[in-house]
Coordinates of C-alpha atoms and ligand atoms in Angstrom, one line a residue:
M196 CA -0.2 -0.3 0.1
D197 CA 1.2 3.6 -1.3
L198 CA -1.0 5.4 0.5
L199 CA -3.8 5.3 2.6
V200 CA -7.4 7.8 2.1
V201 CA -9.9 7.2 5.2
G202 CA -13.5 7.9 4.0
S203 CA -14.9 7.2 0.5
G204 CA -16.6 11.1 -0.7
F205 CA -16.1 12.9 -3.0
F206 CA -12.9 13.9 -1.4
G207 CA -10.9 11.1 -0.6
L208 CA -12.2 8.9 -3.3
T209 CA -11.2 11.7 -6.4
I210 CA -7.5 12.5 -4.1
A211 CA -7.4 8.2 -4.5
R212 CA -8.5 7.7 -8.1
Q213 CA -5.1 10.4 -9.0
A214 CA -3.1 8.5 -7.0
A215 CA -3.6 4.7 -9.0
E216 CA -3.6 7.1 -12.2
E217 CA -1.4 9.0 -12.1
R218 CA 0.8 8.3 -9.7
G219 CA 1.0 4.7 -10.1
M220 CA 0.0 4.3 -5.8
N221 CA -1.7 1.3 -5.3
V222 CA -4.6 3.2 -3.4
T223 CA -6.1 1.7 0.2
V224 CA -10.2 3.9 0.9
I225 CA -11.1 2.9 4.4
E226 CA -15.1 4.1 5.3
R227 CA -16.4 3.9 8.4
R228 CA -20.0 3.3 7.0
S229 CA -21.9 0.3 5.4
H230 CA -21.8 1.8 1.4
I231 CA -18.9 4.2 -0.6
G232 CA -19.6 8.2 -1.6
G233 CA -20.3 9.4 1.6
N234 CA -22.6 12.1 2.3
A235 CA -23.9 12.1 -2.0
W236 CA -24.6 8.2 -2.2
S237 CA -27.8 7.0 -3.7
S238 CA -29.9 3.9 -4.8
V239 CA -32.8 3.3 -5.9
D240 CA -35.8 2.3 -3.4
E241 CA -36.5 -1.7 -3.9
E242 CA -40.1 -0.8 -2.9
T243 CA -41.0 2.0 -6.1
G244 CA -37.8 1.7 -8.7
I245 CA -36.6 5.4 -7.6
E246 CA -33.8 7.1 -7.1
V247 CA -33.2 7.8 -3.0
H248 CA -30.3 10.3 -1.9
R249 CA -29.9 8.7 1.5
Y250 CA -28.3 12.4 2.9
G251 CA -30.9 14.6 0.6
T252 CA -31.1 16.0 -2.6
H253 CA -27.7 16.5 -3.8
L254 CA -28.3 18.9 -7.4
F255 CA -24.6 19.0 -9.2
H256 CA -24.4 22.0 -10.3
T257 CA -20.3 24.0 -11.2
S258 CA -19.1 26.2 -14.1
N259 CA -16.0 24.8 -13.0
E260 CA -14.0 23.4 -16.6
R261 CA -11.7 21.3 -14.6
V262 CA -14.1 20.5 -13.0
W263 CA -17.3 19.0 -15.1
E264 CA -14.7 17.4 -18.2
Y265 CA -12.9 15.1 -14.7
V266 CA -16.8 14.4 -13.5
N267 CA -17.6 13.5 -17.3
R268 CA -15.3 10.4 -17.6
F269 CA -17.9 8.2 -15.1
T270 CA -20.8 9.5 -15.9
S271 CA -24.1 11.7 -18.2
F272 CA -25.7 13.8 -16.6
N273 CA -29.9 14.1 -17.1
S274 CA -31.9 17.6 -18.0
Y275 CA -32.9 18.5 -14.4
Q276 CA -32.1 22.4 -13.3
H277 CA -33.7 23.0 -9.3
R278 CA -36.2 25.1 -8.6
V279 CA -37.7 25.2 -4.5
Y280 CA -40.9 26.4 -3.5
A281 CA -41.3 27.3 0.3
N282 CA -44.8 27.0 2.4
R283 CA -44.5 30.1 4.7
H284 CA -48.3 30.1 6.3
G285 CA -49.8 27.2 4.4
E286 CA -48.5 29.2 1.0
I287 CA -46.5 28.5 -2.2
Y288 CA -43.9 30.8 -3.4
P289 CA -41.5 30.1 -5.6
L290 CA -37.6 30.6 -3.8
P291 CA -34.5 32.1 -3.9
I292 CA -36.6 35.1 -3.1
N293 CA -37.3 37.2 -7.2
L294 CA -39.5 39.7 -8.3
G295 CA -42.2 36.3 -7.6
T296 CA -42.4 36.4 -3.9
I297 CA -41.4 39.4 -3.5
N298 CA -44.9 40.6 -5.8
Q299 CA -46.8 37.7 -4.0
F300 CA -45.7 38.5 -0.9
F301 CA -46.6 42.0 -0.4
R302 CA -49.8 42.0 -3.2
S303 CA -47.6 43.8 -5.7
A304 CA -47.8 44.4 -8.9
L305 CA -43.4 46.4 -8.6
G306 CA -41.6 45.6 -11.8
P307 CA -37.8 45.1 -11.1
D308 CA -36.3 49.2 -10.2
A309 CA -40.0 49.5 -8.0
A310 CA -38.4 46.6 -6.1
R311 CA -35.2 46.4 -6.0
A312 CA -35.9 50.6 -4.7
L313 CA -38.9 48.8 -2.0
V314 CA -35.7 46.5 -0.2
E315 CA -33.0 49.1 -0.3
E316 CA -35.9 50.9 1.7
Q317 CA -36.1 48.4 3.5
A318 CA -32.3 47.4 4.4
Q319 CA -32.3 51.1 5.8
E320 CA -32.1 50.2 9.2
L321 CA -28.6 49.2 8.6
G322 CA -27.6 52.1 7.7
G323 CA -24.5 51.5 4.5
R324 CA -23.0 48.7 7.9
I325 CA -21.8 46.3 5.9
P326 CA -22.7 43.7 7.4
E327 CA -21.3 41.0 9.9
N328 CA -23.8 38.5 10.3
L329 CA -26.1 36.8 8.4
E330 CA -28.7 38.0 9.6
E331 CA -27.6 41.8 9.0
K332 CA -26.5 40.0 5.6
A333 CA -30.1 38.8 4.7
I334 CA -31.6 41.7 5.1
S335 CA -29.4 44.2 3.7
L336 CA -30.5 41.9 1.0
I337 CA -33.2 41.5 1.0
G338 CA -35.8 43.3 3.9
R339 CA -36.6 43.0 6.9
P340 CA -40.4 42.0 5.9
L341 CA -38.8 38.6 3.5
Y342 CA -36.2 38.2 5.7
E343 CA -39.0 36.9 8.6
A344 CA -41.6 35.5 6.8
F345 CA -38.5 33.4 4.8
I346 CA -35.6 33.4 6.3
K347 CA -35.4 34.0 10.0
G348 CA -38.0 30.5 11.3
Y349 CA -36.3 28.4 9.1
T350 CA -32.4 29.9 10.1
A351 CA -33.9 29.1 13.8
K352 CA -34.8 25.1 11.8
Q353 CA -31.9 25.1 10.6
W354 CA -29.1 26.4 13.3
Q355 CA -30.4 26.3 16.3
T356 CA -27.9 29.5 16.6
D357 CA -27.8 33.5 16.7
P358 CA -28.3 34.6 13.3
T359 CA -26.7 37.9 15.1
V360 CA -23.3 35.0 15.6
L361 CA -24.0 32.9 12.1
D362 CA -21.3 34.2 9.6
P363 CA -22.8 35.4 6.7
S364 CA -21.5 33.8 3.7
I365 CA -24.2 31.0 5.1
I366 CA -27.1 33.0 3.1
S367 CA -24.9 35.1 0.7
R368 CA -25.1 31.7 -1.0
L369 CA -28.8 31.8 -1.5
P370 CA -29.8 34.0 -4.7
V371 CA -32.4 37.6 -5.1
R372 CA -33.0 38.7 -8.1
F373 CA -35.6 41.5 -9.6
T374 CA -36.0 39.1 -12.7
Y375 CA -39.3 36.4 -12.3
D376 CA -36.2 33.9 -12.9
N377 CA -35.7 30.9 -10.3
R378 CA -33.7 28.8 -11.3
Y379 CA -31.9 28.0 -7.9
F380 CA -28.2 27.5 -9.3
R381 CA -26.5 30.1 -12.1
D382 CA -23.7 27.7 -12.4
T383 CA -22.7 27.0 -16.4
Y384 CA -23.3 23.4 -16.1
E385 CA -26.3 21.1 -13.8
G386 CA -27.6 18.2 -13.8
L387 CA -28.6 14.3 -11.7
P388 CA -26.1 11.7 -13.1
L389 CA -28.2 9.4 -15.2
D390 CA -27.4 6.0 -13.6
G391 CA -27.4 7.7 -9.3
Y392 CA -24.2 9.0 -7.8
G393 CA -24.0 4.9 -6.9
A394 CA -22.3 3.7 -10.4
W395 CA -20.8 6.9 -10.6
F396 CA -18.9 6.0 -7.4
E397 CA -18.6 2.6 -8.0
R398 CA -16.8 3.8 -11.3
L399 CA -14.7 5.8 -9.3
V400 CA -13.8 3.9 -7.7
D401 CA -13.3 1.2 -10.2
H402 CA -9.2 1.0 -11.9
P403 CA -6.8 -1.8 -10.9
R404 CA -4.6 -0.2 -7.4
I405 CA -7.9 0.6 -6.0
T406 CA -9.0 -1.3 -2.6
I407 CA -12.0 -0.1 -1.0
A408 CA -13.3 -1.2 2.7
T409 CA -15.7 -1.3 4.1
D410 CA -17.2 -0.9 7.6
I411 CA -13.8 -0.1 9.7
D412 CA -13.4 2.6 11.3
F413 CA -9.7 4.5 11.9
F414 CA -10.0 4.5 15.2
D415 CA -10.9 0.8 15.9
A416 CA -7.1 0.7 17.4
D417 CA -7.6 -3.4 17.5
H418 CA -7.8 -2.4 12.8
P419 CA -4.8 -2.9 11.2
L420 CA -5.8 0.3 9.2
S421 CA -6.5 2.3 11.8
K422 CA -4.6 5.2 12.9
S423 CA -2.4 4.4 15.7
H424 CA -0.9 1.2 13.3
T425 CA -0.9 3.7 9.6
V426 CA 0.1 7.2 10.7
G427 CA 3.5 7.6 10.0
S428 CA 4.3 4.5 8.4
V429 CA 1.6 4.8 5.1
P430 CA 1.1 8.5 3.7
V431 CA -1.9 9.3 4.9
V432 CA -5.2 11.4 3.6
Y433 CA -7.3 12.0 6.0
T434 CA -11.8 12.8 5.4
G435 CA -13.3 12.9 8.8
P436 CA -13.4 15.1 11.1
V437 CA -10.5 17.3 11.8
D438 CA -10.9 17.4 15.9
R439 CA -12.6 13.6 16.1
Y440 CA -8.3 12.6 14.1
F441 CA -6.8 14.3 17.0
D442 CA -9.0 13.7 20.6
Y443 CA -10.6 17.3 20.9
A444 CA -7.6 17.7 22.3
Q445 CA -8.8 21.4 21.5
G446 CA -12.2 21.2 22.4
H447 CA -15.5 20.0 19.9
L448 CA -15.8 22.1 16.7
S449 CA -19.8 22.5 16.6
W450 CA -21.9 21.0 14.2
R451 CA -25.8 20.6 13.1
T452 CA -26.8 16.9 11.8
L453 CA -29.8 16.0 10.2
D454 CA -32.7 13.1 10.8
F455 CA -34.0 11.7 7.8
E456 CA -37.8 10.6 7.6
T457 CA -38.6 8.6 4.5
T458 CA -42.0 7.2 3.9
V459 CA -44.0 6.1 0.5
E460 CA -46.7 7.5 0.2
Q461 CA -49.0 5.8 -2.0
T462 CA -50.1 9.1 -4.5
G463 CA -48.2 9.1 -7.7
D464 CA -46.6 12.7 -6.7
Y465 CA -47.1 14.3 -3.8
Q466 CA -46.0 18.0 -3.9
G467 CA -44.9 18.6 -8.0
C468 CA -41.4 19.6 -7.3
S469 CA -38.4 17.9 -5.6
V470 CA -37.8 20.0 -2.8
M471 CA -40.7 21.8 -0.4
N472 CA -39.4 23.9 2.1
Y473 CA -40.8 25.4 5.8
S474 CA -40.9 28.9 6.2
D475 CA -42.9 28.9 10.0
Q476 CA -40.2 27.7 13.3
S477 CA -43.7 26.1 14.3
V478 CA -43.3 22.9 11.6
P479 CA -40.9 21.0 13.6
Y480 CA -39.3 20.4 9.9
T481 CA -36.9 22.3 8.1
R482 CA -37.7 20.2 4.6
I483 CA -39.5 17.9 1.5
H484 CA -37.6 16.0 -0.4
E485 CA -39.7 14.1 -3.0
F486 CA -37.3 12.7 -4.8
Q487 CA -38.8 11.3 -8.6
H488 CA -38.4 14.6 -9.9
L489 CA -35.1 14.5 -10.2
H490 CA -34.9 12.6 -12.7
P491 CA -37.9 13.4 -15.0
E492 CA -35.9 11.1 -18.1
R493 CA -37.8 8.0 -15.8
S494 CA -40.5 7.7 -17.0
R495 CA -43.2 6.6 -13.9
T496 CA -46.8 6.8 -15.6
G497 CA -49.2 4.9 -13.8
A498 CA -47.3 4.3 -10.9
T499 CA -49.5 5.1 -7.6
N500 CA -45.9 5.2 -6.0
T501 CA -44.0 7.4 -4.4
V502 CA -40.4 8.3 -1.7
I503 CA -40.0 11.5 0.3
M504 CA -37.6 12.5 3.6
K505 CA -38.6 15.3 6.1
E506 CA -35.6 16.9 7.6
F507 CA -35.1 18.1 10.9
S508 CA -32.1 19.3 12.0
R509 CA -30.7 19.7 15.5
F510 CA -26.8 20.1 17.2
A511 CA -24.8 17.4 16.8
E512 CA -24.3 15.6 19.9
G513 CA -21.5 12.6 20.2
E514 CA -22.7 9.4 17.6
D515 CA -24.3 11.6 15.9
E516 CA -23.4 12.5 12.1
P517 CA -21.9 16.1 11.5
Y518 CA -23.0 17.8 8.4
Y519 CA -22.8 21.5 8.7
P520 CA -20.4 22.8 10.5
V521 CA -21.4 25.5 13.1
N522 CA -18.5 27.8 12.2
S523 CA -18.4 30.1 15.1
P524 CA -16.8 32.7 16.7
S525 CA -15.7 30.1 19.2
D526 CA -15.0 27.2 16.4
R527 CA -13.1 29.5 14.1
D528 CA -10.2 30.5 17.4
M529 CA -10.6 26.2 18.1
L530 CA -10.1 25.8 14.5
V531 CA -7.1 27.7 13.7
R532 CA -5.2 25.6 17.0
Y533 CA -5.9 22.3 15.0
R534 CA -4.4 24.1 11.9
E535 CA -1.8 24.9 13.8
L536 CA -1.2 20.4 14.6
I537 CA -1.8 19.8 11.1
D538 CA 0.9 21.2 10.6
G539 CA 2.5 19.1 13.0
E540 CA 1.1 16.0 11.4
D541 CA 3.8 13.8 8.6
R542 CA 2.6 13.5 5.7
V543 CA -0.3 13.3 6.5
L544 CA -3.5 15.1 4.2
F545 CA -7.1 16.2 5.4
G546 CA -9.5 17.4 3.5
G547 CA -13.4 17.2 2.3
R548 CA -16.1 18.9 4.6
L549 CA -15.2 17.7 7.9
G550 CA -11.6 17.6 7.6
S551 CA -11.1 21.0 6.3
Y552 CA -14.9 21.7 8.8
Q553 CA -16.1 23.8 5.3
Y554 CA -19.1 23.8 4.5
L555 CA -18.5 22.1 0.4
D556 CA -20.9 21.7 -2.2
M557 CA -20.1 18.6 -4.3
H558 CA -18.0 19.9 -7.6
M559 CA -15.1 22.1 -4.3
A560 CA -15.2 18.9 -2.8
I561 CA -13.5 17.7 -6.5
A562 CA -11.7 20.7 -7.1
S563 CA -10.2 20.6 -4.0
A564 CA -8.7 16.9 -4.4
L565 CA -7.4 17.6 -7.6
T566 CA -5.7 21.2 -6.8
R567 CA -4.6 19.1 -3.2
F568 CA -3.5 15.8 -5.9
D569 CA -0.7 17.8 -7.5
E570 CA 0.3 20.4 -4.8
V571 CA 0.8 17.1 -2.1
V572 CA -0.5 13.3 -2.6
S573 CA 1.1 13.7 -5.3
T574 CA 4.6 14.8 -4.0
W575 CA 4.8 12.6 -1.7
Ligands
FAD1292 P1 -18.6 13.6 2.8 O1 -19.3 12.8 1.8 O2 -19.0 13.5 4.2 O3 -17.2 12.2 2.9 C1 -16.6 11.5 4.4 C2 -17.0 10.5 4.3 O4 -15.8 9.7 5.2 C3 -18.1 9.6 4.4 O5 -18.8 8.3 4.2 C4 -18.0 9.0 6.3 O6 -18.1 7.7 6.8 C5 -15.9 8.5 5.7 N1 -15.5 8.9 7.2 C6 -15.4 9.9 8.7 N2 -14.8 9.6 9.6 C7 -14.4 7.6 9.1 C8 -13.3 7.1 9.7 N3 -13.1 7.8 11.6 N4 -13.2 6.2 9.5 C9 -13.5 5.3 7.8 N5 -14.1 6.1 7.7 C10 -15.2 7.7 7.5 N6 -23.5 19.4 -2.5 C11 -24.4 19.5 -4.2 O7 -22.6 19.9 -3.8 N7 -25.0 19.5 -3.5 C12 -26.6 19.1 -2.8 O8 -26.9 19.8 -3.0 C13 -26.4 19.1 -1.8 N8 -26.4 19.1 -1.0 C14 -26.5 18.1 0.2 C15 -27.4 18.0 1.2 C16 -26.9 17.3 2.7 C17 -27.6 17.8 3.2 C18 -25.6 17.9 3.1 C19 -24.9 17.3 4.6 C20 -24.7 18.3 1.5 C21 -25.4 18.8 1.1 N9 -23.6 18.8 -0.2 C22 -24.0 19.2 -1.5 C23 -23.1 18.6 0.1 C24 -22.0 17.6 -0.7 O9 -22.6 16.8 0.5 C25 -20.5 16.8 0.5 O10 -20.4 18.5 -1.7 C26 -19.4 16.3 0.0 O11 -20.2 15.5 0.9 C27 -17.8 16.0 0.4 O12 -17.5 15.3 0.5 P2 -16.6 15.0 1.2 O13 -15.7 13.8 0.7 O14 -16.0 16.2 1.8 O15 -16.9 14.3 3.0
UDP1293 N1 -32.4 30.0 4.0 C1 -33.5 30.0 4.8 N2 -35.0 29.1 4.2 C2 -34.7 29.0 2.9 C3 -33.8 28.4 2.7 C4 -32.3 28.4 2.4 O1 -33.8 30.5 5.4 O2 -36.0 28.5 2.6 C5 -30.6 29.6 4.4 C6 -31.2 29.3 5.5 O3 -29.9 29.3 6.9 C7 -30.1 27.5 5.2 C8 -29.0 28.6 4.5 O4 -30.0 29.8 3.5 O5 -29.1 27.0 5.9 C9 -27.9 28.8 3.1 O6 -29.9 27.4 2.1 P1 -29.2 26.0 0.5 O7 -30.6 26.1 0.1 O8 -28.1 26.6 0.4 O9 -29.1 25.0 2.4 P2 -28.5 23.4 1.9 O10 -28.8 23.4 1.0 O11 -27.1 23.5 2.2 O12 -28.8 22.6 3.0

């Protein structure tokens, strides 16, 4: 073995493939779960034949030419374009906030200039200050009434953290448009892998120099591929949580975890779209996913059932899966101290969403893996 990769998400598997292909390294990938692919994994539900994203809907989109070219080696994409709707007080609005949302909410028929002027007036309370947190950022973009209707309650459910200490970048991902364009993403390329993420991952690791071992935890000291048996004697790419690697020496970084409640409903179409957000704090879940809509090219004429998934968010504790870094000021201080420990490790690359404690979309995890391979792993 020339390289051990811990974790089989997009970051780990992209590095594994590059190392095997570009450098002829014999790579072993260990994965704690019983399947590869990390959080992006999907598989077909036996009862309905629907492709289900087991950890919530994963939309692939990118404007990065290198990433697009790379991913197309392993999968083709359908022409799905993501559009999200929001249920607020029992009324359905289009998201992200656009002229349709604004006019429906204010019961108006404003044109782009008038709508922009209205929002700017409502954002005056900031007095021109540069927004320093999520609440201020949201108010600067859409004004307080729209913030309170569509962001405040949803964010309270999603983060359970005062929006005045949340990072403004969280909300910067959500565009605001003064047109009726309600496409969620603006990237050059967008689509779902034609035969699912599971098949994509299988092709990514289909290389004679890559060995996959699932159901193995890097911290199971009795295992020959665990941290205590490998670090120092073989180069390691680690994509698990950075604080866990150092046995929480600098404290526990805070994460959000998700609970997913998946059911088969006896109707051909439950909600008419793939993702419906629930803006009201009184509704316990943040959104409902309905996976069949992600693959309009897969005909389900006459079908009488569908798979839906309700998503609930809460603070991760103990053995909970970490999904979203909370990134509060104290987390950021702690991360600086962990980075000092990382610098002291010999031939261990920390990467991916958990290893870097960063929110990364799939295309960002892949782009980062390609770059980190060139800069670091290929020099080992
Ligand atoms: P992961 O996929 O998390 O992989 C890390 C792997 O390491 C996991 O399989 C884990 O089990 C394994 N591991 C951890 N610790 C150990 C250990 N001790 N021993 C062995 N294995 C270990 N991105 C998009 O582009 N579009 C989307 O629509 C989108 N939606 C998302 C929705 C949700 C609910 C979530 C949580 C994420 C979403 N993402 C989306 C982000 C996407 O999931 C990530 O970009 C991608 O998973 C990052 O890959 P990764 O390899 O960094 O991490
Ligand atoms: N958000 C919100 N209302 C919505 C959708 C999103 O307040 O209807 C906020 C919320 O804080 C969320 C952030 O915008 O965490 C980013 O939303 P996105 O849909 O990108 O989140 P993800 O799909 O990553 O959970």
